[in-house]
XYZ file of N, CA, C and O in Angstrom:
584
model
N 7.888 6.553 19.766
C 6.603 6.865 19.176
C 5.747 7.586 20.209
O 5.431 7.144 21.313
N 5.355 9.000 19.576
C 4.431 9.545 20.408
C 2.634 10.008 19.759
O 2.175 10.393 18.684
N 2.053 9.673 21.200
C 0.471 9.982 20.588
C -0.043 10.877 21.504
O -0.249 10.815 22.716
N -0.196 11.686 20.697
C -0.792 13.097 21.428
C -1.482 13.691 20.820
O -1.259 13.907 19.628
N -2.897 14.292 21.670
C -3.873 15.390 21.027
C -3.051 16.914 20.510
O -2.375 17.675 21.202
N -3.413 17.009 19.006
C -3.290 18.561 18.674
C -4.412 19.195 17.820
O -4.754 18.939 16.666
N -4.897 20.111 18.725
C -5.971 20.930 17.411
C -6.883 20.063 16.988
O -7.417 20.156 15.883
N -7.132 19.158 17.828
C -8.529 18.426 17.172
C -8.439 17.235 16.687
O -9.321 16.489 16.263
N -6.840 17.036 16.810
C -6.336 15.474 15.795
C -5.467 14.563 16.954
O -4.874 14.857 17.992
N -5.712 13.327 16.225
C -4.723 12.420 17.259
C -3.395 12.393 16.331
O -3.482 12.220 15.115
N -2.294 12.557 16.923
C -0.983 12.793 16.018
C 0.108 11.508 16.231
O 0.790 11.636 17.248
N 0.209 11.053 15.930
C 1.034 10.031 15.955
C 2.731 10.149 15.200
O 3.108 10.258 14.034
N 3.350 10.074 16.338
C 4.773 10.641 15.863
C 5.422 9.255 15.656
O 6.126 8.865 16.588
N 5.287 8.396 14.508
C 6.521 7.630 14.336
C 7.652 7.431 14.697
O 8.053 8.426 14.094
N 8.668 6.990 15.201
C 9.968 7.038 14.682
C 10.831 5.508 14.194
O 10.788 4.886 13.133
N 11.255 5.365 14.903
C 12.376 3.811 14.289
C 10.979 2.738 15.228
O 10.457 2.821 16.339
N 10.865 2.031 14.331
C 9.598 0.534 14.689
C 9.958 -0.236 14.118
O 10.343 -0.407 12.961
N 9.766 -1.089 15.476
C 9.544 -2.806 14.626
C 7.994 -3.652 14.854
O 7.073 -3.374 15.622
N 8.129 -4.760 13.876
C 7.416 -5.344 13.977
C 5.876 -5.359 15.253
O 4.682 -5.061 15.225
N 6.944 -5.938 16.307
C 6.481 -6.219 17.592
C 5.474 -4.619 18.647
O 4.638 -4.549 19.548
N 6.320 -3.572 17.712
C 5.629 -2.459 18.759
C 4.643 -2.149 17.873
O 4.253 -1.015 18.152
N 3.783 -2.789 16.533
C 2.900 -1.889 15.944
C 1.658 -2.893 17.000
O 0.551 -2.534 16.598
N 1.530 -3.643 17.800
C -0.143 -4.062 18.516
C -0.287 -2.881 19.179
O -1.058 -2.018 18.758
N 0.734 -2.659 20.726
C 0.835 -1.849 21.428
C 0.635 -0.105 20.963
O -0.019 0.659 21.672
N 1.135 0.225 20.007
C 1.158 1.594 18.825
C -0.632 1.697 18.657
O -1.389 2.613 18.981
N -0.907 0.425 18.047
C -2.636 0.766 17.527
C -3.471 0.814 18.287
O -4.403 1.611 18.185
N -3.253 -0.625 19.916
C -3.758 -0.242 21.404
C -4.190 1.636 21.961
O -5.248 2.147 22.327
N -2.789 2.190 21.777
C -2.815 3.003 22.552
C -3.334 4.521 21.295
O -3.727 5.669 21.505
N -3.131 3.926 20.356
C -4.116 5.061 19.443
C -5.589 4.613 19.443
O -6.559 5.367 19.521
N -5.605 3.682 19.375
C -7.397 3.223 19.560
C -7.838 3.827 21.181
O -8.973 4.283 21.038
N -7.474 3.979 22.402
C -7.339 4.376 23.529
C -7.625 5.855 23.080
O -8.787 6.246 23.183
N -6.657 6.721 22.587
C -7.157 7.929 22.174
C -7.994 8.607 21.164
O -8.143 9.820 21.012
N -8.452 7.754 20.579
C -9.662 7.903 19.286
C -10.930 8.098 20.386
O -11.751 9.009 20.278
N -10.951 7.114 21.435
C -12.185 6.696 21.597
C -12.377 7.906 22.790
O -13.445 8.469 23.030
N -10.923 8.196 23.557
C -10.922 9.553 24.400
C -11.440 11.480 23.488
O -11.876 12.485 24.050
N -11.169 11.284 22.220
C -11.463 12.015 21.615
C -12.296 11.973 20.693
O -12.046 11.337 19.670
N -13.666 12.762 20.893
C -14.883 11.708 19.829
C -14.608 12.858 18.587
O -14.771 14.045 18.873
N -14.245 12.530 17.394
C -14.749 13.754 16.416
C -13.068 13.595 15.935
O -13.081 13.247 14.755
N -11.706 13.723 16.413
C -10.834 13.633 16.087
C -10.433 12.842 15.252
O -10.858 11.689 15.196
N -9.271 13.468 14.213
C -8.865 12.711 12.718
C -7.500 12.204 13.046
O -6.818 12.914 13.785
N -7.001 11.085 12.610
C -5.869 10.443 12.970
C -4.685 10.869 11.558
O -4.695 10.768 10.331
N -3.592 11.461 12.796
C -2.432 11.858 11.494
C -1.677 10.980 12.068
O -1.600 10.966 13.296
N -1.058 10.185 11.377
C 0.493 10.002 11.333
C 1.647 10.201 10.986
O 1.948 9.618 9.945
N 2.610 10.940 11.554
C 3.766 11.729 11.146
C 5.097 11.001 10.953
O 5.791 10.584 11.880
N 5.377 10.891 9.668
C 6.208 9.698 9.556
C 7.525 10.495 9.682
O 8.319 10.083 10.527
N 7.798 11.375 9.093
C 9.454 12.368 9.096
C 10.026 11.733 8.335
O 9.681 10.684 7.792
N 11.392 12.601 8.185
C 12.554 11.988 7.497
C 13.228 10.996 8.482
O 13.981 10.402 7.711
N 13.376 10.584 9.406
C 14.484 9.775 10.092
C 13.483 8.449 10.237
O 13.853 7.721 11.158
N 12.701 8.133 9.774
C 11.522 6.651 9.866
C 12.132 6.295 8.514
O 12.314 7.111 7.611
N 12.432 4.990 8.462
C 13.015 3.743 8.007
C 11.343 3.225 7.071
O 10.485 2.513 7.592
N 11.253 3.808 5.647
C 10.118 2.421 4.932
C 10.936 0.983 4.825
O 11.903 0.650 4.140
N 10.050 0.204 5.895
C 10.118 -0.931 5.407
C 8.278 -1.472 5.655
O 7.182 -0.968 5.900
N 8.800 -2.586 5.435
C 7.051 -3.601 5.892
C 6.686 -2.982 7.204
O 5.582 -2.452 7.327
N 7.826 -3.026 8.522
C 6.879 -2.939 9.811
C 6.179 -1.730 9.398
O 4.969 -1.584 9.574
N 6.829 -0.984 8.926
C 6.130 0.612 8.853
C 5.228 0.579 8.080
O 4.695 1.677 8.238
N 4.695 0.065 7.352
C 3.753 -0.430 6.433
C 2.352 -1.001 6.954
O 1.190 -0.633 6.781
N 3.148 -2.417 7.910
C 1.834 -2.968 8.544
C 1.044 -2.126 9.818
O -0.007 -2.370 10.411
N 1.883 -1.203 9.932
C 1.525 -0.169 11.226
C 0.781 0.902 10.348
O -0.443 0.873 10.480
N 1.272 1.832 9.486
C -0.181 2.449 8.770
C -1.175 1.386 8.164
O -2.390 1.580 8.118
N -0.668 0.455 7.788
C -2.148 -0.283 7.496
C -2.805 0.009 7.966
O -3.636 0.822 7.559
N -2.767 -0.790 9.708
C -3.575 -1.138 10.770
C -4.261 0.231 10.842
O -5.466 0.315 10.605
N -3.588 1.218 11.135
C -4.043 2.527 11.422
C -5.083 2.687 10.771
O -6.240 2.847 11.159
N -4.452 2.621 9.290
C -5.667 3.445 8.581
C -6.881 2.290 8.782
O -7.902 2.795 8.316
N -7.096 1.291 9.160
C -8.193 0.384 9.542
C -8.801 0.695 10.572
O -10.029 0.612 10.568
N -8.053 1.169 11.822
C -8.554 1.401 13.007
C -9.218 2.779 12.590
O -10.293 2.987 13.153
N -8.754 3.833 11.647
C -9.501 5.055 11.491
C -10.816 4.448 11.216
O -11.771 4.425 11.993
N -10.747 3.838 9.729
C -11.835 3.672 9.008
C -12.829 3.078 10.129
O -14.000 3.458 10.130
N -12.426 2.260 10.970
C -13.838 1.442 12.624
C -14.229 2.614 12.747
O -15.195 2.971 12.073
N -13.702 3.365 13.477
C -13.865 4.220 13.920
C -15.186 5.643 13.418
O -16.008 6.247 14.107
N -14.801 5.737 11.758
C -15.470 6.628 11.039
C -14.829 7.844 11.123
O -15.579 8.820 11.145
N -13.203 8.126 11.196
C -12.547 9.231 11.293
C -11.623 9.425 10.744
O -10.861 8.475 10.568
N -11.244 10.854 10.182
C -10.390 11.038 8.990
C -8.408 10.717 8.846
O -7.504 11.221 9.513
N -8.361 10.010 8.054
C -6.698 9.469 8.236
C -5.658 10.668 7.488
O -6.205 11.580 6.867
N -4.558 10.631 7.555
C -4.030 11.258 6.604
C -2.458 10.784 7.330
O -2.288 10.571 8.530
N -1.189 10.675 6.027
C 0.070 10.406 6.418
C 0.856 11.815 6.255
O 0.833 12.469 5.212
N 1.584 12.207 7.481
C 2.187 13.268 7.106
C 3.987 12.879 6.751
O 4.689 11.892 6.968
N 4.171 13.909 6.260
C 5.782 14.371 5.941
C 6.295 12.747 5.170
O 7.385 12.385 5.613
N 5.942 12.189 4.572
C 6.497 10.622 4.372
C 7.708 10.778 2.897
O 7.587 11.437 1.864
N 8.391 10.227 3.183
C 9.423 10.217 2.059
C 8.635 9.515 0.974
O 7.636 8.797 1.005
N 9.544 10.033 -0.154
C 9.028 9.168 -1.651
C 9.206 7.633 -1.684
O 8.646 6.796 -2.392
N 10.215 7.487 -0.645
C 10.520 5.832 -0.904
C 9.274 5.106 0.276
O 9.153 3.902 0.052
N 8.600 5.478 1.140
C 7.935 4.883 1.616
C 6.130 4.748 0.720
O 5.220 3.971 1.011
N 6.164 5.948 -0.514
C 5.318 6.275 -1.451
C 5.465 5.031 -2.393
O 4.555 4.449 -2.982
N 6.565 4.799 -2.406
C 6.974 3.802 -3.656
C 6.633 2.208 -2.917
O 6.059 1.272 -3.475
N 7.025 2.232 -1.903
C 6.623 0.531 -0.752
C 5.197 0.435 -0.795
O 4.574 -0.611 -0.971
N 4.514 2.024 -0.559
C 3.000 1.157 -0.288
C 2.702 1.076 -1.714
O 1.937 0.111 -1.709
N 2.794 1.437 -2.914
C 2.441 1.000 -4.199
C 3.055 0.084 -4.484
O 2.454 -0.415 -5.435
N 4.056 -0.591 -4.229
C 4.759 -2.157 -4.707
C 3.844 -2.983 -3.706
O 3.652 -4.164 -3.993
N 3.075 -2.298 -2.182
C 2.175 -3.759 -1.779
C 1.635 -3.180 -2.013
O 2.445 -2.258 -1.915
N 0.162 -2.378 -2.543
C -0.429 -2.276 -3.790
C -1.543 -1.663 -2.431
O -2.716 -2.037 -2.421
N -0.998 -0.698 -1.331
C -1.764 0.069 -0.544
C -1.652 1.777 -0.908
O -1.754 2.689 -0.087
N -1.378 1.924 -2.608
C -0.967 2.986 -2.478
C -2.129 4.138 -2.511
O -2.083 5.287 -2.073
N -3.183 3.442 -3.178
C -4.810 3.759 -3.005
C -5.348 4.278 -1.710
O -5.906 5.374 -1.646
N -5.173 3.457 -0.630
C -6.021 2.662 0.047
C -5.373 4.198 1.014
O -6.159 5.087 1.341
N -4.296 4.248 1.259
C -3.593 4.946 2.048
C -3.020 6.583 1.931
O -1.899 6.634 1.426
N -3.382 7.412 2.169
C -3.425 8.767 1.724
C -1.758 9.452 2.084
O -1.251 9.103 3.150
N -1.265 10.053 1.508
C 0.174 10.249 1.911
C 0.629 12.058 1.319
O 0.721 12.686 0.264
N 0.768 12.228 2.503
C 1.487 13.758 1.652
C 3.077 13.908 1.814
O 3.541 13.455 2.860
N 3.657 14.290 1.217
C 5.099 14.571 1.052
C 5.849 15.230 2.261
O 5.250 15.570 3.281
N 7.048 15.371 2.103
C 7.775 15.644 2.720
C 7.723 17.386 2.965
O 7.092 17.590 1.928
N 7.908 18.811 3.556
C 7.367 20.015 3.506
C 7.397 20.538 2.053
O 6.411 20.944 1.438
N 8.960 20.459 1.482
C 9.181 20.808 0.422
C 8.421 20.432 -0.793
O 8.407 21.264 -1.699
N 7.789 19.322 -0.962
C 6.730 18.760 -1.765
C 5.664 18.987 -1.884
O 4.849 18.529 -1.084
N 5.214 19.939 -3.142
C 3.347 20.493 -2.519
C 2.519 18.992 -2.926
O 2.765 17.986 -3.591
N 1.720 19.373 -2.328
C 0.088 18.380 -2.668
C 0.517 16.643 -2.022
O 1.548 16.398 -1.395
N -0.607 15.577 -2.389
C -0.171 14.673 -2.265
C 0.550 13.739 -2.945
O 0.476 13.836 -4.170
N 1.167 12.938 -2.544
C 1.517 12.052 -3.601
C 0.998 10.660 -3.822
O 1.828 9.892 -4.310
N 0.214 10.334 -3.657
C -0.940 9.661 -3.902
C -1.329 9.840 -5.593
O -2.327 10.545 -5.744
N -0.843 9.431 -6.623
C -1.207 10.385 -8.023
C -1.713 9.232 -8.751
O -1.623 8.155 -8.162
N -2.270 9.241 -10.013
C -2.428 8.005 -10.658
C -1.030 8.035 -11.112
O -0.124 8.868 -11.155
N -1.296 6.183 -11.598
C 0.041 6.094 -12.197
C -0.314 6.667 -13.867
O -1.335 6.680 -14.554
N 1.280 7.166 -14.101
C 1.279 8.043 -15.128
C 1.771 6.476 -16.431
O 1.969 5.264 -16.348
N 1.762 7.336 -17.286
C 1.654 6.572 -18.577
C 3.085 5.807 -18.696
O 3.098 4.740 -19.310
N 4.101 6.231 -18.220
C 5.465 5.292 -17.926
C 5.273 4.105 -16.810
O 6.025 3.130 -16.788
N 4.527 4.227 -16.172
C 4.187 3.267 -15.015
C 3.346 2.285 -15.724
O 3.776 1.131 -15.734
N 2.561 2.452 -16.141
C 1.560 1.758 -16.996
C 2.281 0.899 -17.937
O 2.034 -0.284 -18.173
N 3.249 1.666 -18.474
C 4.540 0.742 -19.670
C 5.411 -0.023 -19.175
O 6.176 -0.705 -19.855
N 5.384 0.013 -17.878
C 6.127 -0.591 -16.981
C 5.718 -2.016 -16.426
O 6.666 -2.676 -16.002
N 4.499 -2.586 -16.358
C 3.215 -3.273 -15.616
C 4.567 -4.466 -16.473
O 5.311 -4.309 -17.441
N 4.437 -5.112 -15.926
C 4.597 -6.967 -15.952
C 3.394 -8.004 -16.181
O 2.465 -8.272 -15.420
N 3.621 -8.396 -17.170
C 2.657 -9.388 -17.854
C 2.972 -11.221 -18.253
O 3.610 -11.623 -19.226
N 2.501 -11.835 -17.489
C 2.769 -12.893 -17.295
C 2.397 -13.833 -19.024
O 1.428 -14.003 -19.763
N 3.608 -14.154 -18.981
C 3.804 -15.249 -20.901
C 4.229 -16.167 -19.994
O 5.032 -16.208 -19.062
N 3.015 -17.312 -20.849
C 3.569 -18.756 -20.862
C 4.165 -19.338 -21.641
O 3.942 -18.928 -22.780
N 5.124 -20.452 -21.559
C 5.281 -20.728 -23.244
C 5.064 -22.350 -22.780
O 5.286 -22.927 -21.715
N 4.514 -22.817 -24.107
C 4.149 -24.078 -24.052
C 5.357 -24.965 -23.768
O 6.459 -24.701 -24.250
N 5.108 -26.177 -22.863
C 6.070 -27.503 -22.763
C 6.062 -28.022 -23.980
O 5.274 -27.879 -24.915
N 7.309 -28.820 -23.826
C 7.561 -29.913 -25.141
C 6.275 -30.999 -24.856
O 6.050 -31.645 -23.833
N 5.527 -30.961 -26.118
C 4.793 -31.615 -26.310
C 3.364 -31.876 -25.999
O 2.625 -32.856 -26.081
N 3.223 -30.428 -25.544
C 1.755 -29.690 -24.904
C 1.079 -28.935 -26.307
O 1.705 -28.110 -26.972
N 0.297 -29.185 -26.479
C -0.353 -28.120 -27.642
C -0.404 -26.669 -27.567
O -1.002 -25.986 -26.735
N 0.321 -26.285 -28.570
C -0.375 -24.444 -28.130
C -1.421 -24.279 -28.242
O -2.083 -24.822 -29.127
N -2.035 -23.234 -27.119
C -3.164 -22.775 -27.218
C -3.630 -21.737 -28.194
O -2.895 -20.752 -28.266
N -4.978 -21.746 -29.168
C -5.126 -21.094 -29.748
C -4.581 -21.176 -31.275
O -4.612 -20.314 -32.153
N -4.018 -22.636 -31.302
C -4.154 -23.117 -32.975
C -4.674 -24.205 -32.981
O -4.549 -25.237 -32.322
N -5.413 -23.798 -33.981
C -6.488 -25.200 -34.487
C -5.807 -25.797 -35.843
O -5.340 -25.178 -36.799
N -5.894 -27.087 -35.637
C -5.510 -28.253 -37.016
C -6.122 -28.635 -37.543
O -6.981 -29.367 -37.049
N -6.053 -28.301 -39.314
C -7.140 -28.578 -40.034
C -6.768 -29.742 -40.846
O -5.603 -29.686 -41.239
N -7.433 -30.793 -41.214
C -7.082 -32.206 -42.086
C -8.006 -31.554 -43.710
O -9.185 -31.205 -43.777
N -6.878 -31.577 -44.934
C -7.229 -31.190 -45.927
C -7.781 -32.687 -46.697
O -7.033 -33.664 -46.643
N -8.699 -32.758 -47.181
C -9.385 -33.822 -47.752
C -8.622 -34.936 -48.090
O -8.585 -36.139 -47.833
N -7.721 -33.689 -49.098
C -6.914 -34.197 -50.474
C -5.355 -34.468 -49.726
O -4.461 -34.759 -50.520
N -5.069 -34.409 -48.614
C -3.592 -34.837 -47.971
C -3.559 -36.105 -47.137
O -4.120 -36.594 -46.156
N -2.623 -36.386 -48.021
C -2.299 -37.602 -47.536
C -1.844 -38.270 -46.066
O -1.232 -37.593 -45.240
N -2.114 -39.311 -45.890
C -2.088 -39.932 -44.143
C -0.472 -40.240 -44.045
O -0.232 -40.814 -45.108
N 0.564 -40.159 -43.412
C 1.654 -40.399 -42.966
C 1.124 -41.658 -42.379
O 1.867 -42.401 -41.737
C-alpha cells in the first residue's frame, strides 16, 4: 500500500490487506491529509485487490477520516464485486465508487426496480396455540356454548 501526493490529492494505492494493516493505512493517511491542507483523498483499489470485509473496513475508516477532516473522498478503479459487498453491508450510499476504466460514470446507482423485487421480507407464522394476529372473534347471540 502506497500514499502519495498527486495533483492536489492524497492517493492511496491499495493492494492485498488485512485486517491488522488498515490502523497503520489510516495513521499514515491521516499524517498526509493534515501535511496537505485542501487535498481530496482517492483510493485506488485496481483489479488485483481482493473485496472482502478488511477492504471494506479500510474504506470505511477512510471515508470517515475524509469526512473529520472536511475533504473530498472518491474510490477509484473498484471492481463490481467490491460494488456489490459495500451494498450487502449497506455502505453502498455512504461510499462513492467509480468503476473499473472500461466502465463510464459511477456505480453508485439507485437500486433499480429488480433489486427492489428482490428485498427480503420477514413472515412470521404463528406457534401452535398463539393467536393470530389480526383476527378478531365474534360470539353470535344466537350460538350456542360448547
Amino acid at each position: 500500500m502506497k500514499v502519495r501526493v498527486v495533483a492536489g490529492a492524497v492517493v492511496v494505492d491499495i493492494g492485498a490487506l488485512v485486517r491488522a494493516d488498515v490502523p497503520g493505512l489510516c495513521a499514515r493517511v491521516d499524517e498526509m491529509l493534515a501535511r496537505v491542507p485542501g487535498a481530496r483523498l482517492v483510493c485506488d483499489v485496481g483489479a488485483d485487490c481482493r473485496a472482502d470485509l478488511a477492504l471494506v473496513d479500510a474504506l470505511a475508516r477512510l471515508r470517515l477520516l475524509a469526512r473529520r477532516r472536511d475533504r473530498a473522498y472518491q474510490i477509484r478503479d473498484a471492481p463490481p464485486a467490491l460494488t456489490d459487498l459495500l451494498g450487502l453491508v449497506g455502505l453502498r450510499g455512504a461510499v462513492p465508487v467509480t468503476g473499473p476504466p472500461g466502465l463510464p460514470g459511477p456505480l453508485n446507482r439507485a437500486p433499480a426496480a429488480s433489486d427492489r423485487a428482490l428485498r427480503l421480507q420477514a413472515v412470521r407464522e404463528p406457534e401452535e396455540g398463539e393467536q393470530v394476529l389480526g383476527v378478531e372473534e365474534r360470539v353470535e347471540a344466537d350460538d350456542p356454548t360448547l
